[in-house]
Coordinates of C-alpha atoms in Angstrom, one line a residue:
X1 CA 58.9 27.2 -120.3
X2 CA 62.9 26.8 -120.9
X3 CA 65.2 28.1 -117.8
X4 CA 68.9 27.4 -117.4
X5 CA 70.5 25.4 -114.7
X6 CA 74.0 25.7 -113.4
X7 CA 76.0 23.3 -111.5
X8 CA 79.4 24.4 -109.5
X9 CA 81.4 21.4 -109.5
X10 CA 83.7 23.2 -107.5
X11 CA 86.5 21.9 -105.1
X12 CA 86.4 23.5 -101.8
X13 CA 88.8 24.1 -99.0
X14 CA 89.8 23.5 -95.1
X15 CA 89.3 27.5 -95.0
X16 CA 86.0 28.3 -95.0
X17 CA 86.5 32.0 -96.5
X18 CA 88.1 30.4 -99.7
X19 CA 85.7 28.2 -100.0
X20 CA 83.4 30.9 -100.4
X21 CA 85.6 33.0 -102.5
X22 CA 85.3 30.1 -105.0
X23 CA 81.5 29.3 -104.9
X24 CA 81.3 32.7 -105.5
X25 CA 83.7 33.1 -108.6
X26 CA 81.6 30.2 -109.7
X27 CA 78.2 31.8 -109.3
X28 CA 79.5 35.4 -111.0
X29 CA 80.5 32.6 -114.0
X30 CA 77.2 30.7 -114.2
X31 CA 75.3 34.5 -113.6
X32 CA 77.6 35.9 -116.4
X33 CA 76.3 33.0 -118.7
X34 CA 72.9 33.3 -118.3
X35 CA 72.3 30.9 -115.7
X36 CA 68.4 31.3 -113.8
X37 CA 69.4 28.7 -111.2
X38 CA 72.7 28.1 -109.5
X39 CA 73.9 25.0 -107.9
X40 CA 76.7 24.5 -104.8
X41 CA 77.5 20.9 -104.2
X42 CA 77.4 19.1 -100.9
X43 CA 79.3 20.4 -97.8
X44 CA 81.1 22.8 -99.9
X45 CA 82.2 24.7 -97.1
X46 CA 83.3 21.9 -95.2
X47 CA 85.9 18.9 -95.5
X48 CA 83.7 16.0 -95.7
X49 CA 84.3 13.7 -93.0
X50 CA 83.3 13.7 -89.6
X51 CA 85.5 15.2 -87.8
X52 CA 84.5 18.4 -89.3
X53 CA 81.0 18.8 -89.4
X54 CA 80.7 20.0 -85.8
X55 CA 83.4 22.4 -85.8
X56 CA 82.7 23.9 -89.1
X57 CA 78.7 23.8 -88.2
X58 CA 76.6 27.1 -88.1
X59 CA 73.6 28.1 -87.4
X60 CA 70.5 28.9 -89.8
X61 CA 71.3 32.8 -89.7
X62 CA 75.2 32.1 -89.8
X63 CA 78.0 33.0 -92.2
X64 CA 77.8 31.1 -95.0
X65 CA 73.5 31.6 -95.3
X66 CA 73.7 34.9 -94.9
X67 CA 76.6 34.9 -98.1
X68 CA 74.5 32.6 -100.2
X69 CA 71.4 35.0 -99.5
X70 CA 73.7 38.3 -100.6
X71 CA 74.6 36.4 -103.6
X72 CA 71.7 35.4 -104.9
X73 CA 70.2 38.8 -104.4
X74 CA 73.5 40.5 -106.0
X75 CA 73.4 38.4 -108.7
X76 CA 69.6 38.1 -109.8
X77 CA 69.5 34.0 -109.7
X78 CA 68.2 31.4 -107.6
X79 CA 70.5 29.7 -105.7
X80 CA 70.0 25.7 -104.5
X81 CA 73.0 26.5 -102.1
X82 CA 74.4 23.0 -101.7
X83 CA 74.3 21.8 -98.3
X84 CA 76.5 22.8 -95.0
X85 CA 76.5 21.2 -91.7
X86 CA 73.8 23.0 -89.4
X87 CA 74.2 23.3 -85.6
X88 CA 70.1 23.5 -84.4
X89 CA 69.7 22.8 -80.6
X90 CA 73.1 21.1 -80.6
X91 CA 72.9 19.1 -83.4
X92 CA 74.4 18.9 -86.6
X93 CA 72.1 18.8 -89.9
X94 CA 73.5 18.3 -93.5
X95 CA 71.6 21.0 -94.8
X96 CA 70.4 22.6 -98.2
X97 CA 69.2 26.3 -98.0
X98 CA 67.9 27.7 -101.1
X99 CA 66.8 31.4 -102.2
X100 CA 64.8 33.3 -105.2
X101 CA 66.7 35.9 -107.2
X102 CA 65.6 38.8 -104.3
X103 CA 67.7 36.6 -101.9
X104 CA 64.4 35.3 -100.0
X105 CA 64.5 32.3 -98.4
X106 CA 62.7 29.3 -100.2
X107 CA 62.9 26.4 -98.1
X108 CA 65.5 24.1 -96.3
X109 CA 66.3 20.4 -96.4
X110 CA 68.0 18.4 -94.3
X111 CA 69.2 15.4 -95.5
X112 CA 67.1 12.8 -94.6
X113 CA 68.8 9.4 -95.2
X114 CA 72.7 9.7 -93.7
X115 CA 75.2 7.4 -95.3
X116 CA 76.3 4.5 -93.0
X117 CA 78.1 2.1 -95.3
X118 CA 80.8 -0.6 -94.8
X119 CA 81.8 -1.9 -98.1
X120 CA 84.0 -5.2 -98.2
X121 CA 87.2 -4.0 -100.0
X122 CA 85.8 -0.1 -100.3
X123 CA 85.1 2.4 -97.6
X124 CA 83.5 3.0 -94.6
X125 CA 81.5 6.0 -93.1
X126 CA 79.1 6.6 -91.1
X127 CA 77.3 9.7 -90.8
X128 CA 75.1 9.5 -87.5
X129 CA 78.4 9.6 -86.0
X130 CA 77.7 13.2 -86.2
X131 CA 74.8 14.2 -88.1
X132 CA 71.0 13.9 -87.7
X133 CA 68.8 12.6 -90.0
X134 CA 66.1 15.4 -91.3
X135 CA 62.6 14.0 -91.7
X136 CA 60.7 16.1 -94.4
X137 CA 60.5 16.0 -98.1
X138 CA 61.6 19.2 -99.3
X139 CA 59.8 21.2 -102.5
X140 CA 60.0 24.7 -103.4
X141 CA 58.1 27.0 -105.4
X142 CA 60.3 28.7 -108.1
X143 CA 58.6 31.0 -111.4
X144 CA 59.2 28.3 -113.5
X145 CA 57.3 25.7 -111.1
X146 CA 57.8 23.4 -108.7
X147 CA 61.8 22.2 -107.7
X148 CA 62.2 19.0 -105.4
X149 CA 65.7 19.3 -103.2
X150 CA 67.2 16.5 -102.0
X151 CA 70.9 15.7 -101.4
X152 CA 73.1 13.0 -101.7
X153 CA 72.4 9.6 -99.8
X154 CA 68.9 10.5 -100.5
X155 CA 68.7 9.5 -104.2
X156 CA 69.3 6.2 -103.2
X157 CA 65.3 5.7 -102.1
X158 CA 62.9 6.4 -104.8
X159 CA 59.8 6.9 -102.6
X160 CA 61.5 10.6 -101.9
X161 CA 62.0 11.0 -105.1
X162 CA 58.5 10.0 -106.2
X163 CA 56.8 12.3 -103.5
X164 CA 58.6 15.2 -104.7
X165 CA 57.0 14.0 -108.0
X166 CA 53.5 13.6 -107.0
X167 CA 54.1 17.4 -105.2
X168 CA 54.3 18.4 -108.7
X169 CA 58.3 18.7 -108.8
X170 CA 59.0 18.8 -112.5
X171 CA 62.8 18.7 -111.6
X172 CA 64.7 17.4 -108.9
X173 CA 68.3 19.1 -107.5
X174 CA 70.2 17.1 -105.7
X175 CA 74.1 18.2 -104.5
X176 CA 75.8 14.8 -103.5
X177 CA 79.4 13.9 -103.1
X178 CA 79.6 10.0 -104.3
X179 CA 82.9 8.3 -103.5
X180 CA 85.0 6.4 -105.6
X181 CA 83.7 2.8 -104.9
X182 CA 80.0 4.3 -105.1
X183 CA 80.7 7.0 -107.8
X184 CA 81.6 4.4 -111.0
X185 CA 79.7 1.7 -110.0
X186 CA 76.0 3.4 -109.1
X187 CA 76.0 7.4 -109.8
X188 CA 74.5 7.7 -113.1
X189 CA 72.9 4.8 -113.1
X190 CA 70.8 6.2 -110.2
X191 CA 70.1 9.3 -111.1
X192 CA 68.9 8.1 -114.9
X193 CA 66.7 6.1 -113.3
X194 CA 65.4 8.5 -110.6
X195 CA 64.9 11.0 -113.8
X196 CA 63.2 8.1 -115.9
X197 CA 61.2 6.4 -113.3
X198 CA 59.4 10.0 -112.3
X199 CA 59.8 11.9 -115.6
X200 CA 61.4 14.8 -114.0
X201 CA 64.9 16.2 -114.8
X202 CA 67.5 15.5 -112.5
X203 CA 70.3 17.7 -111.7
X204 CA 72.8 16.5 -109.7
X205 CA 76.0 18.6 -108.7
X206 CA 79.3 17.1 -107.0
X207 CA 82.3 18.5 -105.5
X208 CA 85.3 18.3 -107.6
X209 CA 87.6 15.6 -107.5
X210 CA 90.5 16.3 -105.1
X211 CA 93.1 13.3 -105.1
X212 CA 94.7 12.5 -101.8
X213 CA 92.1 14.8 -100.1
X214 CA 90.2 13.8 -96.3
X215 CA 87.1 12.5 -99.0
X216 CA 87.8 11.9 -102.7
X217 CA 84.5 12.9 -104.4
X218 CA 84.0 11.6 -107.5
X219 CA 82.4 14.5 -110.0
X220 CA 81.0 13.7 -112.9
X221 CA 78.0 16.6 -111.9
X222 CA 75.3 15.7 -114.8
X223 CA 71.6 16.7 -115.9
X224 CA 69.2 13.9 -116.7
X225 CA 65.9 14.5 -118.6
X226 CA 62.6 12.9 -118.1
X227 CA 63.2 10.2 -121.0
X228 CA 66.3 9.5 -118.7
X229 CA 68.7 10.9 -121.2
X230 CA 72.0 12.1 -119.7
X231 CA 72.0 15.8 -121.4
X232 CA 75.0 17.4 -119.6
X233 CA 77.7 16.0 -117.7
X234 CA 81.3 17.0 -116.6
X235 CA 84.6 15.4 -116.0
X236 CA 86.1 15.1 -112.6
X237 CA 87.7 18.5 -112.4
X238 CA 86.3 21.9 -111.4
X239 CA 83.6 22.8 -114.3
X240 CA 80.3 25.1 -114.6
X241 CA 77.7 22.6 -115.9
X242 CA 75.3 24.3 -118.0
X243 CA 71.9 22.9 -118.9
X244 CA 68.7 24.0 -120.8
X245 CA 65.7 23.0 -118.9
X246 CA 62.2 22.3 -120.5
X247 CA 58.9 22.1 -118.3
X248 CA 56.8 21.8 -121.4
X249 CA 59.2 18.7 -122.2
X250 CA 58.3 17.2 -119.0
X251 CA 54.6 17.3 -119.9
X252 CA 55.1 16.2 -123.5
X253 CA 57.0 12.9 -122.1
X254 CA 54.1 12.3 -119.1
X255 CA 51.2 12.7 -121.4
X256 CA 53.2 10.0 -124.6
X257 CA 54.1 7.7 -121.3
X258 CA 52.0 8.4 -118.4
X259 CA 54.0 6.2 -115.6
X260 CA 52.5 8.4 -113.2
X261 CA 48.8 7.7 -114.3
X262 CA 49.2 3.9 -114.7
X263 CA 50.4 3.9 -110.9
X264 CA 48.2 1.3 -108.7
X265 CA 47.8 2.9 -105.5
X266 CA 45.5 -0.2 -104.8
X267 CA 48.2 -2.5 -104.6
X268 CA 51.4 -0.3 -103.5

């Protein structure tokens, strides 16, 4: 079964209503093209730093849910819908909500793994400054099978991507924002191998690059098949990333290498 993926490597703003005025302009794009399955980067509602994840937070039935819910249904895709910080219970969750082409809801995930790095002679951040960790693996059924979410950070720790896997994921979305210390050295490098190492594809959608902005994201949104083949990637600037998807190529690659099979649950 083929189905086409679209990533919205899309630069977003300190105003929240332009922000969605531009996801949206990208999803009519991606819809007009023939894309099944539409992808919104990380926080792309939101500045990404700290200081703004509480004030721009929402709750599950908020704003910026209920305009990625009308825009799947207008527009007769699935949308992964990126993440946005979540206010639950007073606290703040770097969350992806995802819909079916009726605009139903699929499933959530919060970002389980929250970046707290100090690099010598590169950046620092720390996300629990604000945000809570989530703590489930997130898979949803789609009509062209199952779709591991994940986001960011969470790439970085391949027993999440290998449950999503063994779930029967044959594809893993993943919106993330890399920096530019971690972005050069480590982004497709990681998500090759997370592709390769679980025979899935791997789409992975970043803002747009935004020089002298509160985060500088590094781009470079890509698809990665399951012989860990880059098959689509863009530049740093805005771009709709298009990408043909093959489940049957999935199964072709398991069944010449069968990684999975040859796992020793005995010993690991």
């Amino acid at each position: 079964m083929k189905f086409t993926v679209a990533l919205c490597q899309m630069a977003g703003s300190e105003d929240k209503s332009t922000s969605m005025k531009t996801a949206e302009e990208f999803a009519v794009r991606a819809a007009d093209q023939g894309a099944d399955v539409v992808v919104l980067p990380e926080m792309w509602n939101c500045p990404y730093a700290n200081e703004y994840f509480r004030p721009y937070a929402e709750p599950a039935d908020g704003e910026s849910v209920h305009f990625m819910n009308g825009l799947a249904r207008r527009l007769g895709v699935y949308l992964i819908g990126g993440s946005i910080p979540e206010l639950d219970d007073g606290r703040v969750y770097n969350s992806c909500f995802s819909f079916d082409r009726h605009g139903d809801f699929l499933g959530k995930h919060r970002k389980a793994h929250l970046f707290d790095i100090d690099v010598e002679g590169g950046m620092r951040f720390k996300e629990s400054d604000t945000l809570t960790a989530g703590d489930t693996a997130t898979v949803i059924e789609t009509e062209f099978g199952k779709i591991g979410v994940a986001i960011c950070y969470d790439v970085r720790f391949p027993e999440l991507s290998r449950k999503m896997a063994l779930e029967g994921a044959r594809m893993i979305i993943l919106p993330a924002a890399f920096n530019m210390t971690t972005g050069p050295a480590h982004w497709a490098l990681t998500l090759r191998a997370r592709a390769l190492d679980n025979q899935v594809y791997f789409a992975a959608c970043s803002p747009a690059r935004v020089p002298g902005s509160v985060y500088e994201a590094y781009g470079h949104s890509l698809v990665a098949d399951p012989w860990g083949k880059i098959i689509a990637e863009a530049d740093a600037q805005e771009q709709l990333l298009m990408a043909e998807i093959d489940t049957d190529y999935v199964e072709s690659i398991r069944r010449q290498l069968p990684l999975l099979a040859h796992r020793r649950e005995e010993l690991y």
